Amino acid sequence: MLKRLLLLRGTEIIVLALLACIPLTVSNSYLLGLLTLLTIYGILLIGLDVTVGYLGQVNLAQAAFLGLGAYAAGLSVSLLGFGMMGALGVSLLVGLVLGGVLAFPALRLEGPQFALATLSFSALSTTVLNEWDGLTGGAQGLSLNRPPLFGQTLGASGFYWLCLVILALVWMGMRNLLASQWGRAFEALRDSPIATDAMGVGTFRHKVAGFALGSSLGGLAGGLYAFNFQYLQPQSFTYDLMVILLLGVVLGGRKSLWGAFFGASLIVLLPNLLSNRILFEVISAAGLLLALVAGGRGWMKKTTKPFQALAPVIAMGMLVAGGFMVENTENWRKAIFALMLFSVVVGLPDGIMGFAARYLTKLFRISPSALPPASNLDDVLPLGKSSGGVLLELQALKRYFGGVKAVDGINMKVKKGQVHGLIGPNGSGKSTAVNVISGLYAPTSGEILLGGKPLPRGSLFKVARAGVSRTFQNLQLFGELSALDNVMLALKGAYRVPLPLVLLGFSRAEDRRAKADALALLALAGLADQAGMRAKDLTYGAQRFLEIARALARKPELLILDEPAAGLAHPDVSVLVSIIKSIRERGITIILIEHHMDVVSELCDTVTVIDSGQVIAEGTPDEVKRDPKVIKAYLGVAPDEPVAMPA
Ligand code: ADP
Ligand code: MG
């Protein structure tokens, strides 16, 4: 047990122990101040990385949450007489609640609009802190005393240890959380919000939770910040700090606790870096070297475009040259930060830690954590014959887009246990029909019944929860997640441990079980030995099969496959056919949209043919193939003789 802990977490434990020992050996109050600030910024950046790294949103509000947390802690001590723990609890709560409140409207927005919403929030909160001088002291600032902790007054090193302990707890909790279904959900919704909903995970709730969580860490860091400096001013938490924080996360490396820690060290050292000319030259020369190495490597491997390789080199070169030319580097700090941020964003999108990690894993040959043996597929998806009867019924289903009658009154019954083909010429409304069934679009009118009960309308998430799973005509995978994680994310009923216990690490057992089940599904799709690969690195055919495996993880009653063979090479088409056959053996009802007539003939029990949004024929594959109306729809003319339909 202890050995395993050391093997897995050795570096973390050693670094923490070293950090904890420093005040015992060196009594330098300046150094201690820097270390305390390092722990505080560490917590702050771990929080910011949740939104910027995992959720993939540009969040400009973290500096404001630091300020709000700081004032909340300060005021609850000076006005309410709270102790240390109580005050820190208040600042955490303020971050959590205000973060959640901001997230609700803001996260309905995407990209630049989200960034603007967080920017307005920052402006609003600094204005309030500034103008409400009756409460906050306004621009005069707020002085406060560090309250006792459990009756003890903390000196500089005592307070540093407290910060370190809190950082360690945050680190541990976040590591557990990010390795769990929560972390997967955060990343999944960054890569494909649509698929996250379609897998029954719930994009919106996870976005709000992630943002509230990140902000609560901002608030907590603010509380510690207040007790560290014991003097607060609104202008400490504005635009300048925000840029530096973003620089820290991006430079350190997104999606990484070490990256956040590294970024925090950088932020703390920056002022010293700028005031010491020699240090500045050394660091900017190191930056130039890094830009040359990273750029040259990318150039040689042709993974980066010439601009991407060259721009950081030029920017860093300017920094080195500027160091010799300008009188006082501190006056140029904003320009310096801007150059650094630019170089990293362009040249090292994974940050310094991400860049280093590639070499470190090669150096130490860190193998990806060993996989458990796959579960028995029959336990994950039991074999079974369905009892017959109708599973899905569409009644006069319509969906118009403006004047386009994409689906124009479809009636259709899908029997349990069957593979039901849905065919028709391009643009006839097949995808729209399944998009309406699966909740991507709300119907314009008509009824959709699953097992006799109305299916939720216009919500991918609710329809997924009701037992319908699907793949997409244009793939919607979680590109940055591994194949295994793609399937694990969708696994129905696998995750029960509540959030507080997840933070404490009690979700490992269920995660291992989920892994084993997901491996069985990957094996069904012929992807057993690609489990660890990132989805976006898989071949096109493998990506198609992965999407099917992921959809199966929902253990659906009804599985909808929208042109799964589109773009597949011939050998892959036969693999696909055998995958669909083994899904049918498990009693799962399938709606199959397909162009290849031989595939349809081989797999489908019943086929519905639609044209211009209306059903023109229904029957067995052989029947519809001979139907003159069908032939006319495909060829544009009614031939005298039945002909083979084009693929
Ligand atoms: P199919 O899948 O059978 O090729 P679609 O369902 O994709 O056909 O498209 C049917 C018709 O609906 C087409 O004319 C298409 O342009 C239109 N359509 C589909 N989706 C949209 C949309 N989101 N907005 C506007 N028109 C759409
Ligand atoms: Mg389509």
XYZ file of N, CA and C in Angstrom, residues 57-177:
363
model
N -13.018 27.250 -21.701
C -13.636 28.572 -21.854
C -12.644 29.653 -21.417
N -12.653 30.768 -22.099
C -11.803 31.877 -21.662
C -12.495 32.566 -20.488
N -11.924 32.391 -19.313
C -12.541 32.913 -18.100
C -11.733 34.102 -17.596
N -12.347 35.278 -17.603
C -11.634 36.481 -17.179
C -12.103 36.947 -15.804
N -12.742 36.070 -15.045
C -13.327 36.503 -13.777
C -12.554 36.000 -12.560
N -11.489 35.209 -12.767
C -10.869 34.582 -11.598
C -10.232 35.609 -10.664
N -9.661 36.674 -11.221
C -9.080 37.713 -10.362
C -10.179 38.345 -9.514
N -11.362 38.522 -10.119
C -12.476 39.090 -9.363
C -12.889 38.159 -8.228
N -12.889 36.849 -8.475
C -13.261 35.920 -7.399
C -12.232 35.932 -6.283
N -10.969 36.119 -6.656
C -9.936 36.262 -5.633
C -10.279 37.458 -4.740
N -10.634 38.575 -5.376
C -10.966 39.784 -4.630
C -12.207 39.603 -3.770
N -13.243 39.023 -4.360
C -14.484 38.835 -3.598
C -14.254 37.926 -2.405
N -13.491 36.853 -2.630
C -13.173 35.943 -1.525
C -12.382 36.660 -0.447
N -11.425 37.487 -0.881
C -10.589 38.202 0.082
C -11.437 39.141 0.936
N -12.297 39.936 0.281
C -13.150 40.860 1.037
C -14.138 40.110 1.913
N -14.667 38.987 1.404
C -15.612 38.222 2.211
C -14.950 37.730 3.482
N -13.731 37.229 3.355
C -13.020 36.741 4.537
C -12.714 37.904 5.481
N -12.209 38.999 4.896
C -11.856 40.147 5.717
C -13.044 40.677 6.491
N -14.173 40.829 5.801
C -15.347 41.400 6.452
C -15.945 40.442 7.472
N -15.885 39.144 7.200
C -16.485 38.257 8.189
C -15.635 38.194 9.451
N -14.343 38.544 9.329
C -13.536 38.653 10.541
C -13.800 39.982 11.253
N -13.724 41.078 10.464
C -13.798 42.385 11.135
C -15.220 42.736 11.571
N -16.225 42.330 10.812
C -17.599 42.680 11.182
C -18.268 41.611 12.028
N -18.033 40.341 11.671
C -18.777 39.275 12.336
C -17.957 38.521 13.367
N -16.659 38.840 13.434
C -15.825 38.197 14.427
C -15.589 36.718 14.188
N -15.591 36.301 12.918
C -15.350 34.891 12.608
C -13.909 34.511 12.882
N -13.680 33.219 13.141
C -12.318 32.687 13.237
C -11.799 32.377 11.845
N -10.581 31.879 11.805
C -9.924 31.602 10.525
C -10.737 30.647 9.658
N -11.119 29.506 10.237
C -11.792 28.489 9.438
C -13.160 28.978 8.945
N -13.872 29.644 9.860
C -15.176 30.173 9.474
C -15.043 31.157 8.322
N -14.054 32.045 8.426
C -13.873 33.068 7.390
C -13.490 32.433 6.061
N -12.610 31.431 6.108
C -12.224 30.768 4.860
C -13.421 30.041 4.246
N -14.245 29.468 5.139
C -15.462 28.809 4.651
C -16.357 29.812 3.929
N -16.476 31.024 4.512
C -17.305 32.054 3.873
C -16.745 32.415 2.502
N -15.421 32.581 2.406
C -14.884 32.998 1.104
C -15.067 31.898 0.062
N -14.935 30.648 0.488
C -15.179 29.541 -0.445
C -16.625 29.569 -0.932
N -17.515 29.788 0.014
C -18.949 29.783 -0.304
C -19.311 30.942 -1.232
N -18.718 32.109 -0.957
C -18.993 33.272 -1.809
C -18.577 32.976 -3.249
N -17.388 32.362 -3.409
C -16.942 31.989 -4.752
C -17.890 30.995 -5.395
N -18.307 30.004 -4.620
C -19.178 28.946 -5.142
C -20.514 29.510 -5.600
N -21.130 30.333 -4.717
C -22.468 30.844 -5.021
C -22.418 31.854 -6.177
N -21.514 32.845 -6.057
C -21.442 33.841 -7.135
C -20.988 33.203 -8.443
N -20.099 32.222 -8.350
C -19.665 31.501 -9.548
C -20.843 30.804 -10.199
N -21.662 30.147 -9.374
C -22.841 29.467 -9.907
C -23.818 30.455 -10.522
N -24.020 31.590 -9.842
C -24.961 32.598 -10.339
C -24.488 33.161 -11.679
N -23.169 33.416 -11.767
C -22.631 33.932 -13.025
C -22.714 32.873 -14.120
N -22.482 31.626 -13.719
C -22.419 30.550 -14.722
C -23.764 30.329 -15.389
N -24.839 30.457 -14.642
C -26.145 30.124 -15.207
C -26.435 30.867 -16.498
N -26.409 32.204 -16.489
C -26.628 32.857 -17.781
C -25.401 32.785 -18.687
N -24.204 32.909 -18.105
C -23.019 33.071 -18.948
C -22.709 31.810 -19.733
N -22.959 30.657 -19.144
C -22.531 29.436 -19.813
C -23.475 29.004 -20.922
N -24.601 29.709 -21.043
C -25.408 29.474 -22.235
C -24.705 30.076 -23.440
N -23.720 30.933 -23.138
C -22.960 31.577 -24.205
C -21.729 30.749 -24.521
N -21.162 30.989 -25.687
C -19.972 30.252 -26.083
C -18.861 31.226 -26.439
N -17.627 30.763 -26.306
C -16.457 31.466 -26.819
C -16.367 32.914 -26.401
N -16.247 33.825 -27.358
C -16.003 35.236 -27.049
C -17.101 35.837 -26.171
N -18.350 35.391 -26.379
C -19.433 35.957 -25.572
C -19.272 35.576 -24.102
N -18.833 34.347 -23.874
C -18.600 33.929 -22.500
C -17.490 34.769 -21.886
N -16.416 34.973 -22.655
C -15.304 35.788 -22.163
C -15.796 37.186 -21.803
N -16.652 37.755 -22.637
C -17.166 39.099 -22.366
C -18.026 39.115 -21.105
N -18.833 38.081 -20.919
C -19.679 38.021 -19.723
C -18.820 37.987 -18.467
N -17.730 37.197 -18.491
C -16.874 37.146 -17.306
C -16.146 38.476 -17.124
N -15.819 39.133 -18.240
C -15.161 40.442 -18.151
C -16.092 41.460 -17.490
N -17.348 41.457 -17.890
C -18.289 42.405 -17.279
C -18.435 42.115 -15.791
N -18.451 40.834 -15.458
C -18.563 40.484 -14.042
C -17.391 41.063 -13.252
N -16.177 40.951 -13.812
C -15.008 41.505 -13.116
C -15.163 42.999 -12.924
N -15.569 43.689 -13.997
C -15.713 45.143 -13.910
C -16.728 45.491 -12.837
N -17.833 44.755 -12.836
C -18.896 45.007 -11.869
C -18.396 44.803 -10.445
N -17.684 43.713 -10.219
C -17.311 43.422 -8.834
C -16.245 44.383 -8.324
N -15.283 44.785 -9.179
C -14.305 45.768 -8.674
C -14.985 47.106 -8.411
N -15.948 47.468 -9.249
C -16.660 48.724 -9.011
C -17.387 48.676 -7.675
N -18.057 47.572 -7.415
C -18.775 47.458 -6.143
C -17.809 47.560 -4.970
N -16.682 46.838 -5.065
C -15.709 46.879 -3.970
C -15.186 48.297 -3.771
N -15.043 49.031 -4.866
C -14.505 50.376 -4.806
C -15.506 51.374 -4.244
N -16.767 51.257 -4.710
C -17.744 52.303 -4.417
C -18.524 52.095 -3.128
N -18.606 50.868 -2.687
C -19.383 50.612 -1.478
C -18.481 50.876 -0.270
N -18.033 52.142 -0.124
C -16.974 52.351 0.877
C -17.453 52.217 2.305
N -18.773 52.330 2.517
C -19.280 52.079 3.860
C -18.909 50.687 4.352
N -18.881 49.739 3.436
C -18.601 48.357 3.814
C -17.130 48.004 3.610
N -16.586 48.398 2.451
C -15.266 47.884 2.082
C -14.136 48.878 2.330
N -14.492 50.098 2.713
C -13.449 51.100 2.857
C -13.043 51.717 1.534
N -13.665 51.273 0.440
C -13.404 51.849 -0.875
C -11.943 51.834 -1.255
N -11.522 52.887 -1.954
C -10.146 52.951 -2.430
C -9.148 53.088 -1.281
N -9.655 53.533 -0.113
C -8.812 53.619 1.084
C -8.219 52.270 1.458
N -8.963 51.225 1.137
C -8.507 49.884 1.483
C -9.105 49.407 2.792
N -8.932 48.141 3.040
C -9.490 47.501 4.237
C -8.358 46.813 4.989
N -8.166 47.249 6.235
C -7.152 46.579 7.052
C -7.829 45.538 7.917
N -7.166 44.436 8.145
C -7.761 43.412 9.002
C -6.659 42.677 9.737
N -7.058 41.977 10.771
C -6.094 41.175 11.510
C -6.292 39.713 11.186
N -5.177 38.990 11.185
C -5.272 37.555 10.941
C -5.931 36.911 12.162
N -7.089 36.285 11.986
C -7.784 35.733 13.145
C -7.078 34.467 13.636
N -7.357 34.078 14.859
C -6.720 32.859 15.370
C -7.301 31.607 14.716
N -6.481 30.561 14.692
C -6.937 29.264 14.197
C -7.047 28.338 15.395
N -8.238 27.892 15.687
C -8.498 27.059 16.875
C -7.831 27.662 18.108
N -7.995 28.961 18.294
C -7.468 29.621 19.484
C -5.995 29.999 19.405
N -5.295 29.550 18.354
C -3.871 29.853 18.231
C -3.671 31.009 17.258
N -2.804 31.935 17.605
C -2.456 32.963 16.635
C -1.327 32.425 15.767
N -1.471 32.578 14.470
C -0.474 32.007 13.569
C 0.569 33.039 13.204
N 1.836 32.651 13.324
C 2.918 33.482 12.830
C 3.099 33.238 11.343
N 4.174 33.811 10.794
C 4.384 33.695 9.352
C 4.515 32.233 8.923
N 5.327 31.452 9.660
C 5.510 30.077 9.187
C 4.275 29.233 9.483
N 3.618 29.509 10.601
C 2.379 28.783 10.888
C 1.349 28.996 9.788
N 1.223 30.245 9.361
C 0.245 30.547 8.311
C 0.652 29.881 6.993
N 1.964 29.879 6.734
C 2.436 29.221 5.520
C 2.065 27.736 5.541
N 2.248 27.104 6.693
C 1.905 25.680 6.771
C 0.409 25.463 6.550
N -0.378 26.361 7.107
C -1.823 26.247 6.885
C -2.130 26.309 5.383
N -1.525 27.279 4.715
C -1.759 27.403 3.269
C -1.314 26.144 2.539
N -0.199 25.603 2.961
C 0.337 24.409 2.312
C -0.603 23.219 2.501
N -1.131 23.094 3.715
C -2.064 21.996 3.979
C -3.306 22.146 3.102
N -3.802 23.379 3.015
C -4.999 23.589 2.190
C -4.691 23.299 0.723
N -3.520 23.740 0.256
C -3.133 23.420 -1.127
C -3.096 21.905 -1.335
N -2.525 21.190 -0.355
C -2.429 19.728 -0.489
C -3.818 19.109 -0.563
N -4.734 19.599 0.276
C -6.104 19.063 0.257
C -6.786 19.356 -1.078
N -6.625 20.599 -1.542
C -7.230 20.974 -2.827
C -6.651 20.102 -3.941
N -5.351 19.939 -3.907
C -4.656 19.128 -4.911
C -5.245 17.719 -4.940
N -5.342 17.126 -3.735
C -5.830 15.751 -3.638
C -7.272 15.655 -4.139
N -8.107 16.586 -3.666
C -9.508 16.549 -4.073
C -9.658 16.712 -5.574
N -8.912 17.650 -6.130
C -9.032 17.894 -7.564
C -8.498 16.724 -8.367
N -7.432 16.107 -7.879
C -6.899 14.957 -8.613
C -7.940 13.845 -8.660
N -8.572 13.606 -7.518
C -9.615 12.577 -7.493
C -10.778 12.945 -8.399
N -11.175 14.215 -8.316
C -12.331 14.652 -9.103
C -12.045 14.553 -10.604
